[in-house]
Coordinates of C-alpha atoms in Angstrom, one line a residue:
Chain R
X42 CA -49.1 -4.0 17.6
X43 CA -47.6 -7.2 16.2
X44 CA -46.6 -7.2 12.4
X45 CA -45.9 -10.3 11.7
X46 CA -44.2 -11.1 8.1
X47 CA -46.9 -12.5 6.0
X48 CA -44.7 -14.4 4.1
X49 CA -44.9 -18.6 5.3
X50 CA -42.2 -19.7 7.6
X51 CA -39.4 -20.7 5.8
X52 CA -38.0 -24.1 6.4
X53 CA -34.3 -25.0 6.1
X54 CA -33.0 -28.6 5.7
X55 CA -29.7 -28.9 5.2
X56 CA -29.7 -32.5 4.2
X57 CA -32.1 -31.3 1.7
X58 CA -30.2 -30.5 -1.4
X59 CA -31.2 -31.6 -4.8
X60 CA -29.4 -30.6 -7.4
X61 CA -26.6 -27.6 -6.4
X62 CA -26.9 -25.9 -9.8
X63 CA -30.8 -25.7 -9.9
X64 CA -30.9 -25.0 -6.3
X65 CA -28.7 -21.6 -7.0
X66 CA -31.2 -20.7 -9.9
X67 CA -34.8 -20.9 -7.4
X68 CA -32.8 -18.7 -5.2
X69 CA -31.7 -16.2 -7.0
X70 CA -35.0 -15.9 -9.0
X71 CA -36.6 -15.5 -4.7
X72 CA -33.9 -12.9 -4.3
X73 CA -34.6 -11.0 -7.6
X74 CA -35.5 -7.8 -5.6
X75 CA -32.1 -7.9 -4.1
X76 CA -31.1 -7.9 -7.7
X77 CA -32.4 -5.0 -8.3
X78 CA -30.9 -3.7 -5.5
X79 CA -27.5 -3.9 -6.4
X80 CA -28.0 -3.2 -9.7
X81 CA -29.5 0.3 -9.1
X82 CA -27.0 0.9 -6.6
X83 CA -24.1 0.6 -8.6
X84 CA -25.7 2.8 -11.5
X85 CA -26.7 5.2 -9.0
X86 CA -23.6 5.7 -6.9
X87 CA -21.7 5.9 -9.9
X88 CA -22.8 9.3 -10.5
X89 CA -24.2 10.5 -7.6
X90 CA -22.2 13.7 -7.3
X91 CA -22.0 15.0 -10.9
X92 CA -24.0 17.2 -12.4
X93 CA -24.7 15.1 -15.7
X94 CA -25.0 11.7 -13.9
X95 CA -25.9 8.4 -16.1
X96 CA -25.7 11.0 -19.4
X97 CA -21.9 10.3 -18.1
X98 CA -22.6 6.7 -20.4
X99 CA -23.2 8.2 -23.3
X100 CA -21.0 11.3 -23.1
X101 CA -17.8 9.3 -22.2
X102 CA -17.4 6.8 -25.2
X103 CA -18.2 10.1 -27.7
X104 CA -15.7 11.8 -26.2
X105 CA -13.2 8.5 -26.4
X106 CA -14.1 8.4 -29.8
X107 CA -13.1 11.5 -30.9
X108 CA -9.8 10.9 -29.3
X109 CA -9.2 7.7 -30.3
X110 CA -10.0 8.8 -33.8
X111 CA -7.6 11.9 -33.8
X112 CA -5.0 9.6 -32.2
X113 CA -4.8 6.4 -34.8
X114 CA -6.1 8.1 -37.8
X115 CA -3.6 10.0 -38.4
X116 CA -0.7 9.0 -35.9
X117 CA -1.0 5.5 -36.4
X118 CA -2.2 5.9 -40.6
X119 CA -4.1 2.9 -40.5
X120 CA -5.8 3.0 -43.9
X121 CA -9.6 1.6 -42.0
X122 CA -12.6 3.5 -43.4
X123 CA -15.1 4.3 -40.7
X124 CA -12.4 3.3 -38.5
X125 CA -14.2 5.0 -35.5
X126 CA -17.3 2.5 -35.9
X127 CA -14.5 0.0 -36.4
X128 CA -12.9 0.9 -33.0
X129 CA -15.8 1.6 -30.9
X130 CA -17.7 -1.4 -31.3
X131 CA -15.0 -3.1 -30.4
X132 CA -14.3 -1.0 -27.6
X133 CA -18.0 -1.5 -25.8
X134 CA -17.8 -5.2 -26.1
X135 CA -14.2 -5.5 -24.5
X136 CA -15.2 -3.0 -21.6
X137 CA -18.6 -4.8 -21.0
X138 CA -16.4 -8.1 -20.6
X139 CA -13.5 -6.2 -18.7
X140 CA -15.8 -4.5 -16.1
X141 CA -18.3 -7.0 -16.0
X142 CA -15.8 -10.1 -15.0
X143 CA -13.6 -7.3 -12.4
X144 CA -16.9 -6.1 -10.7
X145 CA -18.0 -10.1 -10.3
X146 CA -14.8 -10.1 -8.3
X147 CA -15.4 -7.5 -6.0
X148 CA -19.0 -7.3 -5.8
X149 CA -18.4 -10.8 -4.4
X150 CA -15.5 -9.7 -1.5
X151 CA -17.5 -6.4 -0.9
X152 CA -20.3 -9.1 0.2
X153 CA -17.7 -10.8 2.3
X154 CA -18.4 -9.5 5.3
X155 CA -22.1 -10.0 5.1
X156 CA -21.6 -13.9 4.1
X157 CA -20.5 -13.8 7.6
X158 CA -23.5 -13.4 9.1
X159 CA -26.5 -13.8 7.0
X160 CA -27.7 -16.2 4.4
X161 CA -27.6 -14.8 0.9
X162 CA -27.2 -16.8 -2.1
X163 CA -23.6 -16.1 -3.5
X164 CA -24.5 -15.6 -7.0
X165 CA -26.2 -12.7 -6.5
X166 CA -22.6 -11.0 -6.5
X167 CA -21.8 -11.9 -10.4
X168 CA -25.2 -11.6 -11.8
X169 CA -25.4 -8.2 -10.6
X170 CA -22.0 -7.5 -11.9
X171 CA -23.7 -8.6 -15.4
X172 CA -27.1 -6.7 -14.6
X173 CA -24.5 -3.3 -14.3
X174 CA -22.4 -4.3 -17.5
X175 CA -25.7 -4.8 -19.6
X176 CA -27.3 -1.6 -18.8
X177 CA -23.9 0.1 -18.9
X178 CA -23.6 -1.1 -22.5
X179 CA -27.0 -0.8 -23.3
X180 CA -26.7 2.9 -22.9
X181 CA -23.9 3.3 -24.6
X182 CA -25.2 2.1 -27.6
X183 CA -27.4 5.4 -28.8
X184 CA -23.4 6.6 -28.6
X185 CA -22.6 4.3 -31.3
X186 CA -25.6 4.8 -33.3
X187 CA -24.5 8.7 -33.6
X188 CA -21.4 7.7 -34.6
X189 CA -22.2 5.5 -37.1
X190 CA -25.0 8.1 -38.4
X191 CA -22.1 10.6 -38.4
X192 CA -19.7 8.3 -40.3
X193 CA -22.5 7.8 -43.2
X194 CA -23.5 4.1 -42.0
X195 CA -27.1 3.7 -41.5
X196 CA -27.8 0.6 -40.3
X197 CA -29.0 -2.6 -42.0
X198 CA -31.4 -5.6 -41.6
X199 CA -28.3 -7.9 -39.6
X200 CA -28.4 -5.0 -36.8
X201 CA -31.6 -6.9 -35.5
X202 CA -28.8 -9.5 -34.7
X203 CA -27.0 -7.6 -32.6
X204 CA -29.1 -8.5 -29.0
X205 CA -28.0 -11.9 -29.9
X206 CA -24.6 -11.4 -29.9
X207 CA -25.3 -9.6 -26.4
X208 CA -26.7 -13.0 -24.7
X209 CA -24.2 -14.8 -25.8
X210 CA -20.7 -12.5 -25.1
X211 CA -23.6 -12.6 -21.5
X212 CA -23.6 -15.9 -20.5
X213 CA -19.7 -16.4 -21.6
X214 CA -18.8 -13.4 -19.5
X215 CA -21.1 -14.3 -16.4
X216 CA -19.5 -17.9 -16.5
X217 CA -16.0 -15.9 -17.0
X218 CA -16.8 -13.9 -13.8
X219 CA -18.1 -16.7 -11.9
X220 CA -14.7 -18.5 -12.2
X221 CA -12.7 -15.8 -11.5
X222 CA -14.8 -14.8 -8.3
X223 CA -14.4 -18.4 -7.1
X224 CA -10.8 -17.8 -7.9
X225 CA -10.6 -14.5 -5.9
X226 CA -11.9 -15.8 -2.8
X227 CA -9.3 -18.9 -2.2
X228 CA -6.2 -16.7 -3.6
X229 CA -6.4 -12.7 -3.7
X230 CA -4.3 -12.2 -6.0
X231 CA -6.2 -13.4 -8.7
X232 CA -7.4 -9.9 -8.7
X233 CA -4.5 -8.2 -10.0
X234 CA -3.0 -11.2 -12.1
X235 CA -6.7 -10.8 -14.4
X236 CA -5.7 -7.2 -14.7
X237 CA -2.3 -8.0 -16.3
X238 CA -4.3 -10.6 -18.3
X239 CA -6.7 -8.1 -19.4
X240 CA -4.1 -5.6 -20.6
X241 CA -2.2 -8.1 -22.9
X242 CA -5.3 -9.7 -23.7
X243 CA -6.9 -6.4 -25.0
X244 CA -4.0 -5.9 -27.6
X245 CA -4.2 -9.4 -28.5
X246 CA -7.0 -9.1 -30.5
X247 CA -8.3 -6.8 -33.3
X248 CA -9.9 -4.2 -31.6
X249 CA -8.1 -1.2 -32.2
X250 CA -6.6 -2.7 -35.6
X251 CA -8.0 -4.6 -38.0
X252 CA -7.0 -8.3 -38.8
X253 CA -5.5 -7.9 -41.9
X254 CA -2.6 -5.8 -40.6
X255 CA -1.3 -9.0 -38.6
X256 CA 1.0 -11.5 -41.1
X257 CA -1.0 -14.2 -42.7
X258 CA 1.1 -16.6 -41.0
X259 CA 0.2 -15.8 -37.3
X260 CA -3.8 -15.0 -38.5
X261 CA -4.6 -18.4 -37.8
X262 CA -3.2 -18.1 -33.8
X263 CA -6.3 -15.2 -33.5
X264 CA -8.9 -18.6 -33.8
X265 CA -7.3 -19.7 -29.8
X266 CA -8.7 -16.3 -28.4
X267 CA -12.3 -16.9 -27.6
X268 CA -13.1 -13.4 -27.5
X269 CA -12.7 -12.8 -30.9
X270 CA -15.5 -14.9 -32.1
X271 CA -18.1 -12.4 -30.2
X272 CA -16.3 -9.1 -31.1
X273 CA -17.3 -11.1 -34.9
X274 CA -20.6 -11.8 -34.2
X275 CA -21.3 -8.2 -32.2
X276 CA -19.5 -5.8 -34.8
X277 CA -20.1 -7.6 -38.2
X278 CA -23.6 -6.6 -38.5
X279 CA -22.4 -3.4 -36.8
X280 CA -19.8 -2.2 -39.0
X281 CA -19.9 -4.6 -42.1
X282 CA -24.1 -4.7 -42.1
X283 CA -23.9 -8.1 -42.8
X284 CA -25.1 -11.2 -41.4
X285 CA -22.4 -12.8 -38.9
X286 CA -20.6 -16.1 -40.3
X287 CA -22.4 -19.2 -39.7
X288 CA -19.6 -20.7 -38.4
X289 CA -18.7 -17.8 -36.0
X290 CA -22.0 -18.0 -34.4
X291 CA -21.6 -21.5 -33.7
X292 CA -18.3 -21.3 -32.3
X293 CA -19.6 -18.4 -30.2
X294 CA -22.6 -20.1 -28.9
X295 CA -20.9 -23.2 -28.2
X296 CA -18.0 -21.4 -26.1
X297 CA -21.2 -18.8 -24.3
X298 CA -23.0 -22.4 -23.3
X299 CA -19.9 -24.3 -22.0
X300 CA -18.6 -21.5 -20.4
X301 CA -21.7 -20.7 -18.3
X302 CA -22.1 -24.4 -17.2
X303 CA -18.4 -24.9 -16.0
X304 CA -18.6 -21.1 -14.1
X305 CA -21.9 -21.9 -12.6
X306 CA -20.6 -25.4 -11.8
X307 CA -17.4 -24.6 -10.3
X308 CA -19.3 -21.8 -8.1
X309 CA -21.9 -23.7 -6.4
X310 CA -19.5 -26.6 -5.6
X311 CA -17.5 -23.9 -3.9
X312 CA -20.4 -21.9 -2.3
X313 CA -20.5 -23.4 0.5
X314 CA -17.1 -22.5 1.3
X315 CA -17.0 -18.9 1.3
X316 CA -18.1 -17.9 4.5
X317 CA -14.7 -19.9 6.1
X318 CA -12.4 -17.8 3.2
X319 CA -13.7 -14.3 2.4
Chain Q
X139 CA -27.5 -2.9 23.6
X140 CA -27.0 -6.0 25.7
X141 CA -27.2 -4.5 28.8
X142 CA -30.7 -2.9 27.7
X143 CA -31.9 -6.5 26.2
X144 CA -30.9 -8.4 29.4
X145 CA -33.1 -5.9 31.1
X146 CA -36.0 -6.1 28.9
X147 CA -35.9 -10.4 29.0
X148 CA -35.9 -10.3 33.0
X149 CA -38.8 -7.6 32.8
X150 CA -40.5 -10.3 30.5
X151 CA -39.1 -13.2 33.0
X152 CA -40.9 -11.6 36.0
X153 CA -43.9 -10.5 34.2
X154 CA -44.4 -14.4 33.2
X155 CA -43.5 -15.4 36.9
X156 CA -46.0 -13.2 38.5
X157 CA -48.7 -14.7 35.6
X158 CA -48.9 -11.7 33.9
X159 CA -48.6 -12.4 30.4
X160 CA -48.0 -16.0 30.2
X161 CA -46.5 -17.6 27.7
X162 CA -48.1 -21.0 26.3
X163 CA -45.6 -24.1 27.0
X164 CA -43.2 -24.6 24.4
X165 CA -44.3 -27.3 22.1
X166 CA -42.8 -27.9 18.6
X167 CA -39.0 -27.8 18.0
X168 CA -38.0 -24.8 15.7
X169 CA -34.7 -25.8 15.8
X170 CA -32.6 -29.4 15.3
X171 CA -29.5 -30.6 15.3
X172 CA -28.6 -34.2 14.2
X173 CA -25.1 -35.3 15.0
X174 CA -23.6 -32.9 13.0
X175 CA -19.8 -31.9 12.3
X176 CA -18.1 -28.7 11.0
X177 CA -14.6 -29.5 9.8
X178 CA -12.1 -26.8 9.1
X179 CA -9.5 -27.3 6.9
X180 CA -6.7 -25.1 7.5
X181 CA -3.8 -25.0 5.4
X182 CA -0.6 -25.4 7.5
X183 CA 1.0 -22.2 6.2
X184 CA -1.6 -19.5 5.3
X185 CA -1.5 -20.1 1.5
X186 CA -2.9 -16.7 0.5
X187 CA -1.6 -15.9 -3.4
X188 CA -2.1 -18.5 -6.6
X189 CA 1.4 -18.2 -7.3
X190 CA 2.5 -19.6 -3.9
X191 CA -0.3 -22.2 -4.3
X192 CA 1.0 -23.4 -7.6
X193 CA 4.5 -23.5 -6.4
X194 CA 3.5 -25.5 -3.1
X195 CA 1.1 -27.9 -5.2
X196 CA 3.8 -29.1 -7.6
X197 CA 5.7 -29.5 -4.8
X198 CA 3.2 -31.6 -3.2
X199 CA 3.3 -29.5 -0.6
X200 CA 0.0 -28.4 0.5
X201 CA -0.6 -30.3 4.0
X202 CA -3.4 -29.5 5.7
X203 CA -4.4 -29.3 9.6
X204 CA -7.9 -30.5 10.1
X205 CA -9.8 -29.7 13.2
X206 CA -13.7 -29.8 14.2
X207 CA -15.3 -26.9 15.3
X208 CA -18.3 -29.1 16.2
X209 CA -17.9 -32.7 16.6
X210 CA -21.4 -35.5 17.1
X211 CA -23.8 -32.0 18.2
X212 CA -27.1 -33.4 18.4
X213 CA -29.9 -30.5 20.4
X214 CA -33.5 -29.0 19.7
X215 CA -34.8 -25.7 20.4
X216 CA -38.2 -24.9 21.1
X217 CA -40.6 -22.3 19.9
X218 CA -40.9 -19.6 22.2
X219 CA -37.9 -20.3 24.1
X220 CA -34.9 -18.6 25.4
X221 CA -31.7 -20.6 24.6
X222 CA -28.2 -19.8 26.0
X223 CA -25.2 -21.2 24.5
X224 CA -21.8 -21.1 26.6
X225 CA -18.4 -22.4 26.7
X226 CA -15.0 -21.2 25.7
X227 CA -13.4 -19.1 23.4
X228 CA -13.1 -21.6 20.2
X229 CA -15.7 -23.8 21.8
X230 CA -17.8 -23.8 18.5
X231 CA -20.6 -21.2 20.0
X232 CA -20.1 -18.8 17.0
X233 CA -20.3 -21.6 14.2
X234 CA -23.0 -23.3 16.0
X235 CA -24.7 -19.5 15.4
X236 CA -23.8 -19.8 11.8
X237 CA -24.9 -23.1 10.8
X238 CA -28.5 -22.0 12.3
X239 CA -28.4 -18.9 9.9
X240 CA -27.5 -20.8 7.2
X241 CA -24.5 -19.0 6.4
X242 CA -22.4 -22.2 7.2
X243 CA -23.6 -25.7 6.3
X244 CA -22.5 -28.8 8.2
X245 CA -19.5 -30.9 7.2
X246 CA -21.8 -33.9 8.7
X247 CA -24.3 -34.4 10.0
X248 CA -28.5 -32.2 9.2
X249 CA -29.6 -28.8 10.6
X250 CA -33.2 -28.0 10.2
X251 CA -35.1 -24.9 11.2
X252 CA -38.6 -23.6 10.3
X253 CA -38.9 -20.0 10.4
X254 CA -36.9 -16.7 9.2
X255 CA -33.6 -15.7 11.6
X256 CA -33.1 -11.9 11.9
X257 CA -28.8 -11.9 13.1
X258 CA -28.5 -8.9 14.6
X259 CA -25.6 -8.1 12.4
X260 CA -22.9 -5.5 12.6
X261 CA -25.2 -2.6 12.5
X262 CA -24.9 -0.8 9.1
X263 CA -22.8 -3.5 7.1
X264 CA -24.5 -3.3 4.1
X265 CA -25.4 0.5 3.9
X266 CA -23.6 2.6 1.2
X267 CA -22.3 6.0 2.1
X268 CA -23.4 7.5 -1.1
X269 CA -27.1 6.5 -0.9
X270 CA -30.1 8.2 0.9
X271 CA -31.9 6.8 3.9
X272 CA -34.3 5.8 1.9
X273 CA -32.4 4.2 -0.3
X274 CA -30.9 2.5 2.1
X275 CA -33.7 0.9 3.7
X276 CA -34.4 -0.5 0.9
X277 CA -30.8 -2.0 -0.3
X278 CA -30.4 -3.2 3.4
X279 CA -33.7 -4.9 3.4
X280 CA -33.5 -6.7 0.5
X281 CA -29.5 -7.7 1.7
X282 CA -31.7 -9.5 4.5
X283 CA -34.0 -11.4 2.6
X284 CA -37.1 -9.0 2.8
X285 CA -39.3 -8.6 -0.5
X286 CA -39.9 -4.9 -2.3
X287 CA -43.6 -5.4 -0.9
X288 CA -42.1 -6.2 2.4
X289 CA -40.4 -3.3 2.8
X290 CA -42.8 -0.9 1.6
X291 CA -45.1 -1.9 4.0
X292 CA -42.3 -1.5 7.1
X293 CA -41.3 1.5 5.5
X294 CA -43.2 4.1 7.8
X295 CA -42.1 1.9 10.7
X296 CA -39.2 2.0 10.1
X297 CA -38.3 5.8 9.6
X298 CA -40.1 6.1 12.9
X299 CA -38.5 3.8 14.6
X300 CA -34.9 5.0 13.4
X301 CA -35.7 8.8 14.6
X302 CA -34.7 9.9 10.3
X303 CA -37.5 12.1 10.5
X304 CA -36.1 14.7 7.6
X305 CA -33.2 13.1 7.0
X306 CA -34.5 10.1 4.9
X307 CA -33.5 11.8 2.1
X308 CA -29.8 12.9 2.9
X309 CA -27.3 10.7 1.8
X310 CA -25.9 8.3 4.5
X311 CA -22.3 10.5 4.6
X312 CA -24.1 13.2 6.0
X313 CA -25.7 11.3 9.1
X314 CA -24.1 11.0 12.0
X315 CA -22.9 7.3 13.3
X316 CA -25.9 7.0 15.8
X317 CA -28.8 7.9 12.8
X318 CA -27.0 5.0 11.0
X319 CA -26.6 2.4 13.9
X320 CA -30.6 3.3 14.7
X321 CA -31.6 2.8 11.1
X322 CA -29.5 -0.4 11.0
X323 CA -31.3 -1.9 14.0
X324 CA -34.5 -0.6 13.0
X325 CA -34.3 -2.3 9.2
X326 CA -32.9 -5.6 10.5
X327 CA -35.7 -6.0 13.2
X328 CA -38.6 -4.3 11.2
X329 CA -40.5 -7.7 10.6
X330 CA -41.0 -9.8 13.9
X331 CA -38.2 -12.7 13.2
X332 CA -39.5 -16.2 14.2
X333 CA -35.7 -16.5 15.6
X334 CA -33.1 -14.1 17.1
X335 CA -29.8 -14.4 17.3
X336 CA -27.9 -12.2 19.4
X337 CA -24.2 -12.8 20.2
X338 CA -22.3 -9.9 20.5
X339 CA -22.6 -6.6 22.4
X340 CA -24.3 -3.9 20.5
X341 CA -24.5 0.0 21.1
X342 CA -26.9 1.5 19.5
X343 CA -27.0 5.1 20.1
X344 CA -28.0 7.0 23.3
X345 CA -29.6 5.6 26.6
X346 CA -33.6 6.2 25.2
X347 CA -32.7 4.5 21.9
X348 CA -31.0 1.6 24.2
X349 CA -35.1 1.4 26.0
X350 CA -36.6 1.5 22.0
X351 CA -34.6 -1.8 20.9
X352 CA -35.4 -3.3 24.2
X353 CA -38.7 -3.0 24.4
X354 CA -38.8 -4.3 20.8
X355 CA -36.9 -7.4 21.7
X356 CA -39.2 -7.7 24.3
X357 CA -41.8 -7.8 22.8
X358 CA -40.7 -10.1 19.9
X359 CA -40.4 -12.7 22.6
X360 CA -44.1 -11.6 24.3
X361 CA -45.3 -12.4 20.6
X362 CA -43.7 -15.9 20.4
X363 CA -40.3 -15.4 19.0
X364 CA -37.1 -17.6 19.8
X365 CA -34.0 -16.1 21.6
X366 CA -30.8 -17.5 20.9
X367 CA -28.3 -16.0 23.3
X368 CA -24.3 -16.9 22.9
X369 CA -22.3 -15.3 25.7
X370 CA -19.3 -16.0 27.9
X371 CA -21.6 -14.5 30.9
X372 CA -22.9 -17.6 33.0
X373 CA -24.6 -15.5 34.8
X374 CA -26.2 -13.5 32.0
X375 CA -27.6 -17.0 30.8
X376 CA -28.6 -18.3 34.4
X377 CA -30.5 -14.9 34.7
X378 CA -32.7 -14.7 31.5
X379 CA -32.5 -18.4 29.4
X380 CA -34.7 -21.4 30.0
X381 CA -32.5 -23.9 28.8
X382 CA -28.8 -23.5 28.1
X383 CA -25.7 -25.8 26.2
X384 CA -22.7 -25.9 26.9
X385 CA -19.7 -26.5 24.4
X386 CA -16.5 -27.6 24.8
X387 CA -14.1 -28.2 22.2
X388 CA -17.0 -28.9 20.0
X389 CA -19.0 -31.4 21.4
X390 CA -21.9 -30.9 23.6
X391 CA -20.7 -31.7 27.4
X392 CA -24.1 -30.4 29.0
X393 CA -27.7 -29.5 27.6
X394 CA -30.4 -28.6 30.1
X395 CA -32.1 -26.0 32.3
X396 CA -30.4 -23.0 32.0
X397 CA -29.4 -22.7 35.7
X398 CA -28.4 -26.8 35.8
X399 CA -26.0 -26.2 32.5
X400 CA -24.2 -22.8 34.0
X401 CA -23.7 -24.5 37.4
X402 CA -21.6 -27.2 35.7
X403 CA -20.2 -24.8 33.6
X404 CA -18.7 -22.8 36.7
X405 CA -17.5 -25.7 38.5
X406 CA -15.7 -27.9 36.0
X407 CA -15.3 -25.3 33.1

């Protein structure tokens, strides 16, 4: 009994190429159930063998919080109230960037040896690194509303900002991960050079300290690190309850935007290439 | 798995030569090459780390060898038919493979195709350890370009045809290497491809599993399918292709009946 697939036959021209960037976009949005593929793979295998499974989410950065708080508090004395808000906000943001842009990079040579052989459209790899980061941090987020409830902060009108700050630190880390995959695949040590980046990077910035303890002289050296503008626009209405800066926002959108377009650029010029590399 | 499919394609051979079954003449090209060229770029030393790279490119020191895997290919394949591909080791056969599946596009030249490749890939790349059958079937068919409807439709077939029976739902650790080789074979072949590409030997499981896949391939190409065969086996293409090419250092030195192409091959190759 023949089953033939219903869908038409597909035709493939190779001389027929538009536009790279757009072309990338209509394939990914035909292979959206792949998407979904990956995406509930990685939260699934993640877990599989413990008891708790994805309750593991929200569990871990509670538990990191009480540590962290016991830990700086009162070793470090810095004089912060609601410093485990303060700290944890922070903390989500920089480990949705961290993981997101390191699982681009090997979602991408764990697909290597398929690129081999069949035809998938290689940014599949870094958007479901970002599908995995956002429902990662998305669950983690009831965490922080305990602890902020536990801390006495209830929150304000600004938190209905928050899901903007989330697109934006997005499209800046999918465009951060799309480099670096392109990176990865040419030379493979970029993998472990990003790691030492990451580490210096993630003390660089006020994450688990607050700006003012850095000299007012060296403040102004904090406006070069484009992280800091979304750790500003994600925690002030956080933390603060206030309305982000203007300017911030701006800065932030601007950086997400250019970003994206130089990532997504750089990738599907190099697309092509992968299959002779990875 | 060869073995098994060579078998199944001179069953279908002699079946057509005795009129049983006969196969409407091959019309409309599914496949075509225009002069095209795949260049490799090869960095003279293997330039593996960014540190080295940056070193060697302020140097100006980053030479590079170039070479053509294929060089001016020009060919058409027709719906329906069996097409061998032979030559050499490093003749171009396996990127000749990979510009029809798309996972290689051409340096120069234009490659068009109409209709969905199945590869026969390494059986199982794709699956994950920690996953269920099910789950499985379901990662790996989307991996090859099949839609959630798709696959829920194959789904029964699919367990059937992979002999899971119970086991759908035990994770993939737990199955032993021939479940997994079955289930690979029976995902990537669920849906009748328009075009096959088989070029490299397969085992898949025990002897009756072996009869299974070849009576499937069989009968893709009873329903119409195209064959593309790569092998270093002239007589393996003689015996079961209608038309064969044969490469040689990337260009095309013969295209033509099978059993004209593998003749030339033997004496001057």
């Amino acid at each position: 009994m023949p089953f033939y697939m219903q869908s038409s036959p597909e035709i493939y021209d190779s001389s027929d190429r538009k536009l790279i960037l757009l072309d990338e976009v209509r394939e990914l949005v035909r292979y959206r159930d792949l998407l979904f593929q990956l995406i509930s793979r990685n939260l699934k295998t993640r877990y599989k063998r413990s008891v708790l499974g994805i309750v593991w989410t929200m569990v871990h950065p509670l538990m990191m919080m009480i540590v962290l708080t016991l830990a700086f508090s009162h070793v470090w004395r810095i004089e912060l109230p609601n410093f485990s808000v303060y700290v944890l906000s922070g903390l989500l943001l920089w480990n949705f960037f961290s993981q997101t842009t390191n699982s681009a990079m090997s979602e991408l040579l764990w697909g290597g040896r398929l690129l081999h052989r069949i035809y998938i459209p290689k940014g599949v790899f870094a958007v479901t690194a970002l599908g995995t980061g956002l429902v990662n941090l998305c669950l983690s987020l009831p965490a922080l509303f305990i602890i902020m409830l536990a801390n006495g902060l209830t929150p304000r009108a600004p938190i209905i900002f928050v899901p903007v700050a989330i697109l934006l630190v997005s499209m800046f880390t999918l465009g951060c991960g799309l480099l670096l995959s392109t990176l990865v695949v040419f030379f493979a040590d970029t993998y472990e050079m990003f790691q030492i980046v990451l580490l210096s990077w993630f003390y660089l910035q006020p994450i688990m300290y607050p700006i003012w303890i850095i000299p007012e002289s060296y403040r102004w050296l904090f406006a070069f690190n484009p992280m800091s503008y979304f750790l500003t626009i994600f925690r002030t209405p956080i933390y603060d309850g206030l309305w982000p800066p203007a300017q911030d926002v701006a800065i932030a959108a601007a950086l997400a935007v250019s970003v994206l377009t130089l990532g997504w650029w750089v990738f599907t010029r190099k697309a092509d290439q992968f299959a002779y590399y990875v | 798995m060869r073995d098994a499919m060579i078998k199944g394609l001179e069953n279908a051979e002699e079946r057509r030569e005795t009129g049983e079954n006969r196969q409407p003449q091959p019309a409309a090209a599914v496949i075509r090459l225009e002069d095209v060229a795949v260049r490799y770029r090869v960095a003279h030393e293997q330039i593996r780390t960014l540190k080295e790279y940056a070193i060697r490119a302020l140097k100006r020191r980053v030479t590079y060898n170039e070479f053509y895997a294929l060089d001016g290919v020009s060919l058409e394949v027709y719906a329906g038919e069996v097409f061998g591909v032979v030559g050499r080791n490093g003749a171009g056969k396996s990127t000749l493979l990979r510009l029809i599946a798309q996972v290689m596009r051409p340096t120069r030249g234009r490659v068009w195709r109409k209709g969905r490749v199945a590869p026969l890939l390494e059986l199982g790349a794709g699956f994950h350890d920690e996953l269920t059958g099910r789950e499985n079937i379901f990662l790996n068919g989307a991996l090859i370009g099949y839609t959630r409807a798709e696959i829920l439709r194959l789904f029964d077939e699919i367990v059937e045809f992979a002999e899971l029976g119970n086991f759908i739902d035990t994770p993939l650790r737990n199955l032993s290497s021939g479940m997994t080789a079955r289930l690979g074979f029976a995902v990537a072949t669920a849906a009748h491809p328009d075009i096959l590409i088989v070029d490299e030997v397969l085992s898949v499981g025990d002897e009756r599993f072996k009869q299974k896949c070849t009576s499937r391939i069989e009968s893709f190409r009873r329903n119409g399918a195209t064959i593309l065969l790569v092998s270093h086996s002239a007589d393996l293409v003689k015996s079961i292709c209608n038309r064969a090419v044969w490469l040689e250092r990337g260009k095309v030195r013969a295209i033509d009946r099978a059993a004209e192409v593998v003749q030339m091959y033997e004496q001057q190759g």
